[in-house]
PDB file of C-alpha atoms and ligand atoms in Angstrom:
ATOM      1  CA  UNK A  15     117.244 109.591 173.562  1.00  0.00           C
ATOM      2  CA  UNK A  16     118.985 108.952 169.871  1.00  0.00           C
ATOM      3  CA  UNK A  17     116.115 108.943 167.478  1.00  0.00           C
ATOM      4  CA  UNK A  18     116.756 107.735 163.957  1.00  0.00           C
ATOM      5  CA  UNK A  19     114.923 108.568 160.773  1.00  0.00           C
ATOM      6  CA  UNK A  20     115.427 104.948 159.288  1.00  0.00           C
ATOM      7  CA  UNK A  21     113.314 106.073 156.268  1.00  0.00           C
ATOM      8  CA  UNK A  22     110.940 109.085 155.150  1.00  0.00           C
ATOM      9  CA  UNK A  23     108.596 108.736 152.454  1.00  0.00           C
ATOM     10  CA  UNK A  24     105.051 107.754 151.855  1.00  0.00           C
ATOM     11  CA  UNK A  25     104.231 104.561 150.228  1.00  0.00           C
ATOM     12  CA  UNK A  26     105.773 105.249 146.597  1.00  0.00           C
ATOM     13  CA  UNK A  27     108.954 106.226 147.556  1.00  0.00           C
ATOM     14  CA  UNK A  28     111.426 108.852 146.050  1.00  0.00           C
ATOM     15  CA  UNK A  29     112.150 108.117 143.536  1.00  0.00           C
ATOM     16  CA  UNK A  30     109.565 106.110 142.994  1.00  0.00           C
ATOM     17  CA  UNK A  31     109.068 102.949 141.594  1.00  0.00           C
ATOM     18  CA  UNK A  32     107.593 103.203 137.920  1.00  0.00           C
ATOM     19  CA  UNK A  33     107.778 107.160 137.856  1.00  0.00           C
ATOM     20  CA  UNK A  34     109.396 109.122 135.984  1.00  0.00           C
ATOM     21  CA  UNK A  35     108.138 112.441 137.510  1.00  0.00           C
ATOM     22  CA  UNK A  36     109.853 115.407 137.271  1.00  0.00           C
ATOM     23  CA  UNK A  37     110.696 115.378 141.236  1.00  0.00           C
ATOM     24  CA  UNK A  38     112.038 111.103 140.658  1.00  0.00           C
ATOM     25  CA  UNK A  39     114.077 112.422 137.926  1.00  0.00           C
ATOM     26  CA  UNK A  40     116.012 115.552 140.102  1.00  0.00           C
ATOM     27  CA  UNK A  41     115.853 113.112 142.913  1.00  0.00           C
ATOM     28  CA  UNK A  42     117.816 110.733 141.135  1.00  0.00           C
ATOM     29  CA  UNK A  43     120.350 113.211 139.817  1.00  0.00           C
ATOM     30  CA  UNK A  44     120.440 115.108 142.826  1.00  0.00           C
ATOM     31  CA  UNK A  45     120.308 112.425 145.626  1.00  0.00           C
ATOM     32  CA  UNK A  46     121.611 112.503 148.873  1.00  0.00           C
ATOM     33  CA  UNK A  47     118.792 114.080 150.978  1.00  0.00           C
ATOM     34  CA  UNK A  48     116.114 113.642 147.896  1.00  0.00           C
ATOM     35  CA  UNK A  49     116.403 109.701 148.326  1.00  0.00           C
ATOM     36  CA  UNK A  50     113.372 108.815 150.560  1.00  0.00           C
ATOM     37  CA  UNK A  51     112.647 105.014 151.716  1.00  0.00           C
ATOM     38  CA  UNK A  52     110.040 103.929 153.261  1.00  0.00           C
ATOM     39  CA  UNK A  53     108.832 105.744 156.738  1.00  0.00           C
ATOM     40  CA  UNK A  54     110.157 103.875 160.195  1.00  0.00           C
ATOM     41  CA  UNK A  55     111.949 105.597 163.328  1.00  0.00           C
ATOM     42  CA  UNK A  56     114.226 103.189 165.429  1.00  0.00           C
ATOM     43  CA  UNK A  57     114.418 104.996 169.265  1.00  0.00           C
ATOM     44  CA  UNK A  58     117.541 103.906 171.016  1.00  0.00           C
ATOM     45  CA  UNK A  59     118.108 101.138 169.120  1.00  0.00           C
ATOM     46  CA  UNK A  60     115.759  99.310 171.211  1.00  0.00           C
ATOM     47  CA  UNK A  61     112.450 100.357 170.057  1.00  0.00           C
ATOM     48  CA  UNK A  62     111.103 101.061 166.389  1.00  0.00           C
ATOM     49  CA  UNK A  63     107.951 102.223 164.894  1.00  0.00           C
ATOM     50  CA  UNK A  64     106.720 100.399 161.911  1.00  0.00           C
ATOM     51  CA  UNK A  65     108.571  98.056 159.346  1.00  0.00           C
ATOM     52  CA  UNK A  66     108.107  98.546 156.553  1.00  0.00           C
ATOM     53  CA  UNK A  67     110.390  96.104 153.517  1.00  0.00           C
ATOM     54  CA  UNK A  68     112.937  98.543 153.067  1.00  0.00           C
ATOM     55  CA  UNK A  69     114.156  97.623 156.626  1.00  0.00           C
ATOM     56  CA  UNK A  70     117.158  95.456 155.189  1.00  0.00           C
ATOM     57  CA  UNK A  71     117.874  98.526 153.371  1.00  0.00           C
ATOM     58  CA  UNK A  72     118.104 100.362 156.233  1.00  0.00           C
ATOM     59  CA  UNK A  73     119.667  97.827 158.588  1.00  0.00           C
ATOM     60  CA  UNK A  74     122.361  97.301 156.002  1.00  0.00           C
ATOM     61  CA  UNK A  75     122.580 101.186 155.474  1.00  0.00           C
ATOM     62  CA  UNK A  76     122.742 102.684 158.919  1.00  0.00           C
ATOM     63  CA  UNK A  77     124.767  99.221 160.318  1.00  0.00           C
ATOM     64  CA  UNK A  78     122.220  98.778 162.459  1.00  0.00           C
ATOM     65  CA  UNK A  79     121.862  95.602 164.523  1.00  0.00           C
ATOM     66  CA  UNK A  80     117.594  95.074 164.541  1.00  0.00           C
ATOM     67  CA  UNK A  81     118.367  91.878 167.028  1.00  0.00           C
ATOM     68  CA  UNK A  82     118.636  94.849 169.482  1.00  0.00           C
ATOM     69  CA  UNK A  83     115.357  96.154 168.633  1.00  0.00           C
ATOM     70  CA  UNK A  84     113.239  94.569 171.880  1.00  0.00           C
ATOM     71  CA  UNK A  85     109.815  96.782 171.182  1.00  0.00           C
ATOM     72  CA  UNK A  86     108.300  97.221 167.363  1.00  0.00           C
ATOM     73  CA  UNK A  87     104.603  99.450 167.159  1.00  0.00           C
ATOM     74  CA  UNK A  88     102.476  99.557 164.485  1.00  0.00           C
ATOM     75  CA  UNK A  89     100.725 102.465 163.575  1.00  0.00           C
ATOM     76  CA  UNK A  90      99.011 100.226 160.752  1.00  0.00           C
ATOM     77  CA  UNK A  91      98.797  97.696 158.179  1.00  0.00           C
ATOM     78  CA  UNK A  92      98.841  99.488 155.348  1.00  0.00           C
ATOM     79  CA  UNK A  93     102.279  97.291 153.508  1.00  0.00           C
ATOM     80  CA  UNK A  94     104.312 100.407 153.702  1.00  0.00           C
ATOM     81  CA  UNK A  95     103.819 100.039 157.453  1.00  0.00           C
ATOM     82  CA  UNK A  96     104.156  96.871 157.962  1.00  0.00           C
ATOM     83  CA  UNK A  97     105.844  94.095 155.768  1.00  0.00           C
ATOM     84  CA  UNK A  98     105.335  90.503 158.046  1.00  0.00           C
ATOM     85  CA  UNK A  99     106.964  88.769 155.717  1.00  0.00           C
ATOM     86  CA  UNK A 100     110.243  89.924 156.749  1.00  0.00           C
ATOM     87  CA  UNK A 101     109.454  89.048 160.549  1.00  0.00           C
ATOM     88  CA  UNK A 102     109.724  85.367 159.665  1.00  0.00           C
ATOM     89  CA  UNK A 103     113.136  86.675 158.879  1.00  0.00           C
ATOM     90  CA  UNK A 104     114.153  86.629 162.439  1.00  0.00           C
ATOM     91  CA  UNK A 105     112.280  83.213 163.395  1.00  0.00           C
ATOM     92  CA  UNK A 106     113.564  79.719 164.095  1.00  0.00           C
ATOM     93  CA  UNK A 107     115.841  78.559 160.719  1.00  0.00           C
ATOM     94  CA  UNK A 108     116.203  81.678 159.303  1.00  0.00           C
ATOM     95  CA  UNK A 109     118.000  83.477 162.341  1.00  0.00           C
ATOM     96  CA  UNK A 110     120.517  83.052 165.357  1.00  0.00           C
ATOM     97  CA  UNK A 111     118.174  82.120 167.800  1.00  0.00           C
ATOM     98  CA  UNK A 112     117.452  82.524 171.037  1.00  0.00           C
ATOM     99  CA  UNK A 113     114.109  81.678 172.696  1.00  0.00           C
ATOM    100  CA  UNK A 114     114.768  84.281 175.589  1.00  0.00           C
ATOM    101  CA  UNK A 115     115.125  87.521 173.443  1.00  0.00           C
ATOM    102  CA  UNK A 116     111.954  88.202 172.378  1.00  0.00           C
ATOM    103  CA  UNK A 117     110.457  90.972 170.143  1.00  0.00           C
ATOM    104  CA  UNK A 118     107.282  92.184 171.396  1.00  0.00           C
ATOM    105  CA  UNK A 119     104.807  93.484 168.918  1.00  0.00           C
ATOM    106  CA  UNK A 120     102.194  96.514 169.548  1.00  0.00           C
ATOM    107  CA  UNK A 121      99.494  97.639 167.764  1.00  0.00           C
ATOM    108  CA  UNK A 122      95.976  97.862 167.017  1.00  0.00           C
ATOM    109  CA  UNK A 123      93.905  94.182 165.927  1.00  0.00           C
ATOM    110  CA  UNK A 124      94.576  94.013 162.410  1.00  0.00           C
ATOM    111  CA  UNK A 125      98.602  94.676 162.445  1.00  0.00           C
ATOM    112  CA  UNK A 126      98.783  92.230 165.265  1.00  0.00           C
ATOM    113  CA  UNK A 127      96.489  89.487 163.267  1.00  0.00           C
ATOM    114  CA  UNK A 128      98.467  89.575 160.270  1.00  0.00           C
ATOM    115  CA  UNK A 129     101.600  89.013 162.522  1.00  0.00           C
ATOM    116  CA  UNK A 130     100.517  86.254 164.505  1.00  0.00           C
ATOM    117  CA  UNK A 131      98.997  84.315 161.919  1.00  0.00           C
ATOM    118  CA  UNK A 132     101.951  84.441 159.337  1.00  0.00           C
ATOM    119  CA  UNK A 133     104.065  83.566 162.597  1.00  0.00           C
ATOM    120  CA  UNK A 134     101.262  80.789 163.455  1.00  0.00           C
ATOM    121  CA  UNK A 135     103.087  77.382 162.022  1.00  0.00           C
ATOM    122  CA  UNK A 136     106.486  78.705 163.404  1.00  0.00           C
ATOM    123  CA  UNK A 137     108.981  78.413 165.279  1.00  0.00           C
ATOM    124  CA  UNK A 138     109.120  82.056 166.657  1.00  0.00           C
ATOM    125  CA  UNK A 139     110.446  85.137 169.458  1.00  0.00           C
ATOM    126  CA  UNK A 140     107.340  87.574 169.216  1.00  0.00           C
ATOM    127  CA  UNK A 141     105.422  88.588 172.094  1.00  0.00           C
ATOM    128  CA  UNK A 142     101.648  89.535 170.738  1.00  0.00           C
ATOM    129  CA  UNK A 143      99.670  92.853 172.270  1.00  0.00           C
ATOM    130  CA  UNK A 144      96.532  93.994 171.586  1.00  0.00           C
ATOM    131  CA  UNK A 145      96.407  97.882 171.908  1.00  0.00           C
ATOM    132  CA  UNK A 146      93.498 100.312 172.435  1.00  0.00           C
ATOM    133  CA  UNK A 147      93.301 104.000 171.546  1.00  0.00           C
ATOM    134  CA  UNK A 148      94.184 105.947 174.742  1.00  0.00           C
ATOM    135  CA  UNK A 149      94.758 102.982 176.805  1.00  0.00           C
ATOM    136  CA  UNK A 150      98.191 103.400 178.156  1.00  0.00           C
ATOM    137  CA  UNK A 151     100.670 100.463 178.501  1.00  0.00           C
ATOM    138  CA  UNK A 152     104.325  99.829 179.805  1.00  0.00           C
ATOM    139  CA  UNK A 153     106.928  98.293 177.332  1.00  0.00           C
ATOM    140  CA  UNK A 154     110.261  96.541 178.287  1.00  0.00           C
ATOM    141  CA  UNK A 155     111.255 100.192 177.220  1.00  0.00           C
ATOM    142  CA  UNK A 156     109.046 102.897 176.897  1.00  0.00           C
ATOM    143  CA  UNK A 157     105.845 104.026 178.513  1.00  0.00           C
ATOM    144  CA  UNK A 158     103.378 103.985 175.526  1.00  0.00           C
ATOM    145  CA  UNK A 159     100.131 105.633 174.597  1.00  0.00           C
ATOM    146  CA  UNK A 160      98.428 104.742 171.670  1.00  0.00           C
ATOM    147  CA  UNK A 161      95.975 107.807 170.001  1.00  0.00           C
ATOM    148  CA  UNK A 162      93.807 107.980 167.417  1.00  0.00           C
ATOM    149  CA  UNK A 163      94.949 108.987 164.004  1.00  0.00           C
ATOM    150  CA  UNK A 164      92.561 109.899 160.855  1.00  0.00           C
ATOM    151  CA  UNK A 165      93.774 107.826 158.260  1.00  0.00           C
ATOM    152  CA  UNK A 166      91.740 104.616 156.693  1.00  0.00           C
ATOM    153  CA  UNK A 167      88.071 104.397 157.548  1.00  0.00           C
ATOM    154  CA  UNK A 168      88.956 100.698 156.813  1.00  0.00           C
ATOM    155  CA  UNK A 169      90.869 100.299 160.254  1.00  0.00           C
ATOM    156  CA  UNK A 170      91.671 101.897 163.343  1.00  0.00           C
ATOM    157  CA  UNK A 171      95.444 103.919 162.923  1.00  0.00           C
ATOM    158  CA  UNK A 172      96.817 104.736 165.873  1.00  0.00           C
ATOM    159  CA  UNK A 173      99.347 107.756 166.345  1.00  0.00           C
ATOM    160  CA  UNK A 174     101.884 107.031 170.059  1.00  0.00           C
ATOM    161  CA  UNK A 175     103.154 109.150 172.846  1.00  0.00           C
ATOM    162  CA  UNK A 176     106.161 107.567 173.719  1.00  0.00           C
ATOM    163  CA  UNK A 177     107.436 108.825 177.414  1.00  0.00           C
ATOM    164  CA  UNK A 178     110.947 107.364 178.006  1.00  0.00           C
ATOM    165  CA  UNK A 179     114.138 108.649 180.134  1.00  0.00           C
ATOM    166  CA  UNK A 180     112.253 111.673 180.912  1.00  0.00           C
ATOM    167  CA  UNK A 181     111.445 112.473 177.612  1.00  0.00           C
ATOM    168  CA  UNK A 182     108.588 112.965 175.858  1.00  0.00           C
ATOM    169  CA  UNK A 183     107.905 112.217 171.870  1.00  0.00           C
ATOM    170  CA  UNK A 184     104.390 112.502 169.544  1.00  0.00           C
ATOM    171  CA  UNK A 185     105.008 110.233 166.760  1.00  0.00           C
ATOM    172  CA  UNK A 186     102.271 111.803 164.527  1.00  0.00           C
ATOM    173  CA  UNK A 187     102.104 110.154 161.433  1.00  0.00           C
ATOM    174  CA  UNK A 188      99.879 108.531 158.873  1.00  0.00           C
ATOM    175  CA  UNK A 189      96.759 110.871 159.986  1.00  0.00           C
ATOM    176  CA  UNK A 190      95.012 113.992 158.634  1.00  0.00           C
ATOM    177  CA  UNK A 191      93.462 116.525 160.854  1.00  0.00           C
ATOM    178  CA  UNK A 192      93.816 114.120 164.171  1.00  0.00           C
ATOM    179  CA  UNK A 193      90.346 113.053 165.549  1.00  0.00           C
ATOM    180  CA  UNK A 194      89.033 115.935 168.656  1.00  0.00           C
ATOM    181  CA  UNK A 195      89.883 112.884 171.361  1.00  0.00           C
ATOM    182  CA  UNK A 196      93.474 112.907 170.063  1.00  0.00           C
ATOM    183  CA  UNK A 197      93.833 116.835 170.236  1.00  0.00           C
ATOM    184  CA  UNK A 198      92.155 116.554 173.343  1.00  0.00           C
ATOM    185  CA  UNK A 199      94.107 113.615 174.881  1.00  0.00           C
ATOM    186  CA  UNK A 200      97.835 116.387 173.925  1.00  0.00           C
ATOM    187  CA  UNK A 201      96.270 119.329 175.898  1.00  0.00           C
ATOM    188  CA  UNK A 202      98.153 119.839 179.072  1.00  0.00           C
ATOM    189  CA  UNK A 203     101.055 117.390 177.597  1.00  0.00           C
ATOM    190  CA  UNK A 204     104.526 118.291 177.613  1.00  0.00           C
ATOM    191  CA  UNK A 205     106.616 117.318 174.106  1.00  0.00           C
ATOM    192  CA  UNK A 206     110.499 117.384 173.595  1.00  0.00           C
ATOM    193  CA  UNK A 207     109.683 116.566 170.796  1.00  0.00           C
ATOM    194  CA  UNK A 208     106.840 115.989 167.863  1.00  0.00           C
ATOM    195  CA  UNK A 209     107.153 114.259 164.601  1.00  0.00           C
ATOM    196  CA  UNK A 210     104.578 115.272 162.336  1.00  0.00           C
ATOM    197  CA  UNK A 211     103.495 114.339 158.350  1.00  0.00           C
ATOM    198  CA  UNK A 212     103.376 116.547 155.370  1.00  0.00           C
ATOM    199  CA  UNK A 213     102.619 113.674 152.733  1.00  0.00           C
ATOM    200  CA  UNK A 214     100.681 116.154 150.048  1.00  0.00           C
ATOM    201  CA  UNK A 215     102.719 119.465 150.295  1.00  0.00           C
ATOM    202  CA  UNK A 216     100.684 122.304 148.832  1.00  0.00           C
ATOM    203  CA  UNK A 217      98.087 119.866 147.396  1.00  0.00           C
ATOM    204  CA  UNK A 218      94.370 121.378 148.843  1.00  0.00           C
ATOM    205  CA  UNK A 219      93.158 117.743 148.704  1.00  0.00           C
ATOM    206  CA  UNK A 220      94.486 115.225 150.820  1.00  0.00           C
ATOM    207  CA  UNK A 221      92.683 112.124 152.141  1.00  0.00           C
ATOM    208  CA  UNK A 222      94.011 111.026 155.254  1.00  0.00           C
ATOM    209  CA  UNK A 223      97.296 112.948 155.585  1.00  0.00           C
ATOM    210  CA  UNK A 224      98.574 116.280 155.786  1.00  0.00           C
ATOM    211  CA  UNK A 225      99.646 118.860 153.670  1.00  0.00           C
ATOM    212  CA  UNK A 226     101.789 121.845 154.223  1.00  0.00           C
ATOM    213  CA  UNK A 227      98.855 123.720 155.347  1.00  0.00           C
ATOM    214  CA  UNK A 228      97.564 121.263 158.051  1.00  0.00           C
ATOM    215  CA  UNK A 229     101.223 120.617 159.462  1.00  0.00           C
ATOM    216  CA  UNK A 230     101.560 124.438 159.926  1.00  0.00           C
ATOM    217  CA  UNK A 231      98.175 124.680 161.607  1.00  0.00           C
ATOM    218  CA  UNK A 232      99.401 121.995 163.796  1.00  0.00           C
ATOM    219  CA  UNK A 233     102.686 122.699 164.604  1.00  0.00           C
ATOM    220  CA  UNK A 234     100.864 126.270 165.524  1.00  0.00           C
ATOM    221  CA  UNK A 235      98.266 124.144 167.371  1.00  0.00           C
ATOM    222  CA  UNK A 236     101.330 122.651 169.690  1.00  0.00           C
ATOM    223  CA  UNK A 237     103.117 126.242 170.385  1.00  0.00           C
ATOM    224  CA  UNK A 238     100.194 128.029 171.253  1.00  0.00           C
ATOM    225  CA  UNK A 239      98.550 125.298 173.725  1.00  0.00           C
ATOM    226  CA  UNK A 240     102.632 124.819 175.472  1.00  0.00           C
ATOM    227  CA  UNK A 241     102.401 121.777 174.909  1.00  0.00           C
ATOM    228  CA  UNK A 242     105.807 122.158 173.121  1.00  0.00           C
ATOM    229  CA  UNK A 243     108.957 121.932 175.995  1.00  0.00           C
ATOM    230  CA  UNK A 244     110.627 125.358 175.511  1.00  0.00           C
ATOM    231  CA  UNK A 245     113.189 123.265 174.128  1.00  0.00           C
ATOM    232  CA  UNK A 246     111.142 120.747 172.066  1.00  0.00           C
ATOM    233  CA  UNK A 247     112.139 120.169 168.503  1.00  0.00           C
ATOM    234  CA  UNK A 248     109.418 119.499 165.704  1.00  0.00           C
ATOM    235  CA  UNK A 249     110.218 117.431 162.578  1.00  0.00           C
ATOM    236  CA  UNK A 250     108.395 116.612 159.381  1.00  0.00           C
ATOM    237  CA  UNK A 251     108.303 113.384 157.737  1.00  0.00           C
ATOM    238  CA  UNK A 252     106.315 110.827 155.510  1.00  0.00           C
ATOM    239  CA  UNK A 253     106.648 112.530 152.418  1.00  0.00           C
ATOM    240  CA  UNK A 254     105.253 111.669 148.357  1.00  0.00           C
ATOM    241  CA  UNK A 255     106.766 111.991 145.496  1.00  0.00           C
ATOM    242  CA  UNK A 256     103.362 113.563 144.584  1.00  0.00           C
ATOM    243  CA  UNK A 257     103.756 116.323 146.642  1.00  0.00           C
ATOM    244  CA  UNK A 258     106.193 117.603 143.513  1.00  0.00           C
ATOM    245  CA  UNK A 259     108.986 119.191 147.075  1.00  0.00           C
ATOM    246  CA  UNK A 260     112.660 118.255 146.994  1.00  0.00           C
ATOM    247  CA  UNK A 261     114.492 118.379 150.214  1.00  0.00           C
ATOM    248  CA  UNK A 262     115.728 121.626 149.531  1.00  0.00           C
ATOM    249  CA  UNK A 263     111.728 123.141 148.800  1.00  0.00           C
ATOM    250  CA  UNK A 264     110.571 121.944 151.877  1.00  0.00           C
ATOM    251  CA  UNK A 265     113.752 123.290 154.048  1.00  0.00           C
ATOM    252  CA  UNK A 266     112.502 126.240 152.485  1.00  0.00           C
ATOM    253  CA  UNK A 267     108.590 126.050 153.344  1.00  0.00           C
ATOM    254  CA  UNK A 268     109.291 124.703 157.037  1.00  0.00           C
ATOM    255  CA  UNK A 269     112.088 126.186 158.294  1.00  0.00           C
ATOM    256  CA  UNK A 270     111.031 129.704 158.577  1.00  0.00           C
ATOM    257  CA  UNK A 271     108.480 127.709 161.148  1.00  0.00           C
ATOM    258  CA  UNK A 272     111.425 126.112 163.080  1.00  0.00           C
ATOM    259  CA  UNK A 273     110.501 122.544 161.892  1.00  0.00           C
ATOM    260  CA  UNK A 274     112.924 120.154 160.817  1.00  0.00           C
ATOM    261  CA  UNK A 275     112.831 118.396 157.564  1.00  0.00           C
ATOM    262  CA  UNK A 276     113.282 114.629 158.146  1.00  0.00           C
ATOM    263  CA  UNK A 277     115.759 112.837 155.475  1.00  0.00           C
ATOM    264  CA  UNK A 278     117.024 109.294 155.740  1.00  0.00           C
ATOM    265  CA  UNK A 279     119.485 108.252 158.259  1.00  0.00           C
ATOM    266  CA  UNK A 280     118.710 111.484 160.114  1.00  0.00           C
ATOM    267  CA  UNK A 281     120.042 111.655 163.818  1.00  0.00           C
ATOM    268  CA  UNK A 282     118.634 113.825 166.957  1.00  0.00           C
ATOM    269  CA  UNK A 283     119.274 113.360 170.134  1.00  0.00           C
ATOM    270  CA  UNK A 284     116.428 114.509 172.710  1.00  0.00           C
TER     271      UNK A 284
HETATM  272  O1  6SY B 259      95.745 112.618 149.194  1.00  0.00           O
HETATM  273  C1  6SY B 259      97.216 111.902 148.952  1.00  0.00           C
HETATM  274  C2  6SY B 259      96.380 110.417 149.237  1.00  0.00           C
HETATM  275  C3  6SY B 259      97.118 109.763 149.004  1.00  0.00           C
HETATM  276  N1  6SY B 259      98.799 109.852 148.604  1.00  0.00           N
HETATM  277  C4  6SY B 259      99.662 109.424 148.180  1.00  0.00           C
HETATM  278  O2  6SY B 259      98.934 107.573 148.318  1.00  0.00           O
HETATM  279  C5  6SY B 259      99.921 107.054 149.133  1.00  0.00           C
HETATM  280  C6  6SY B 259      99.706 106.283 150.142  1.00  0.00           C
HETATM  281  O3  6SY B 259     100.249 105.630 151.019  1.00  0.00           O
HETATM  282  P1  6SY B 259     100.564 106.496 152.300  1.00  0.00           P
HETATM  283  O4  6SY B 259      99.210 106.545 153.061  1.00  0.00           O
HETATM  284  O5  6SY B 259     102.188 105.922 153.139  1.00  0.00           O
HETATM  285  O6  6SY B 259     101.124 107.775 150.830  1.00  0.00           O
HETATM  286  C7  6SY B 259     100.351 107.973 150.477  1.00  0.00           C
HETATM  287  C8  6SY B 259     100.720 109.207 149.153  1.00  0.00           C
HETATM  288  O7  6SY B 259     101.703 108.569 148.765  1.00  0.00           O
HETATM  289  C9  6SY B 259      98.817 111.182 147.686  1.00  0.00           C
HETATM  290  O8  6SY B 259      99.439 111.716 147.174  1.00  0.00           O
HETATM  291  N2  6SY B 259      97.725 112.023 148.162  1.00  0.00           N
END
């Protein structure tokens, strides 16, 4: 299975719009893995998680044929995870239009409501699916179980367990320390890949996100509870410039614990 990290930043991106912090200045000078766009992942070219406004940039940068994507999952409705206006580009009059090639959209109430309202007056090729936490669905490309995140009290934010071609991926952002039902549900699972977040770096306080301590504690829990397969990999993504950590700083922190630091364009085979 191919896992392609399109973007690896939190909402603001790195270097961030309007920002002159040292991290953003350094990122501009150093370039490469320090340049981060808003978070999204593509699996086997057909299953995508989240749809930030940077998707056009991702498709051009990495030569991605977005029309191959059959299932699109949303974690929540924040604009760096769902920019519904760009879904219009797939509607009649904007793209080559083959009615039979449907893109299925999956999420909790709010993301699906935003998409269906925006597309209501268009001739489009989308199907909408409302997900409920812990209710497994069989999509066109995988078996998906939405899990509860701890992110924004104003909406139900989801994490995902993705089973495809005999492999299992846990997709674990945006969230602070997971709600108990999510930990309970993960017990007994066997993961080939866990994608975790570390939005806030060494900050002590973090609201709805993980800092370095939380990410490492999550890694320890997954390993100690035998949730990771022996050859399973852990990847960390979704970094804020406010954490003031460049790519090499993150590698120094995480590599010794066997955690891979994602960067924009990174591709893993699992
Ligand atoms: O305790 C906190 C909470 C939030 N933030 C930033 O605000 C951003 C909001 O969008 P996001 O959820 O993608 O990412 C978040 C971070 O970049 C932070 O640095 N520390």
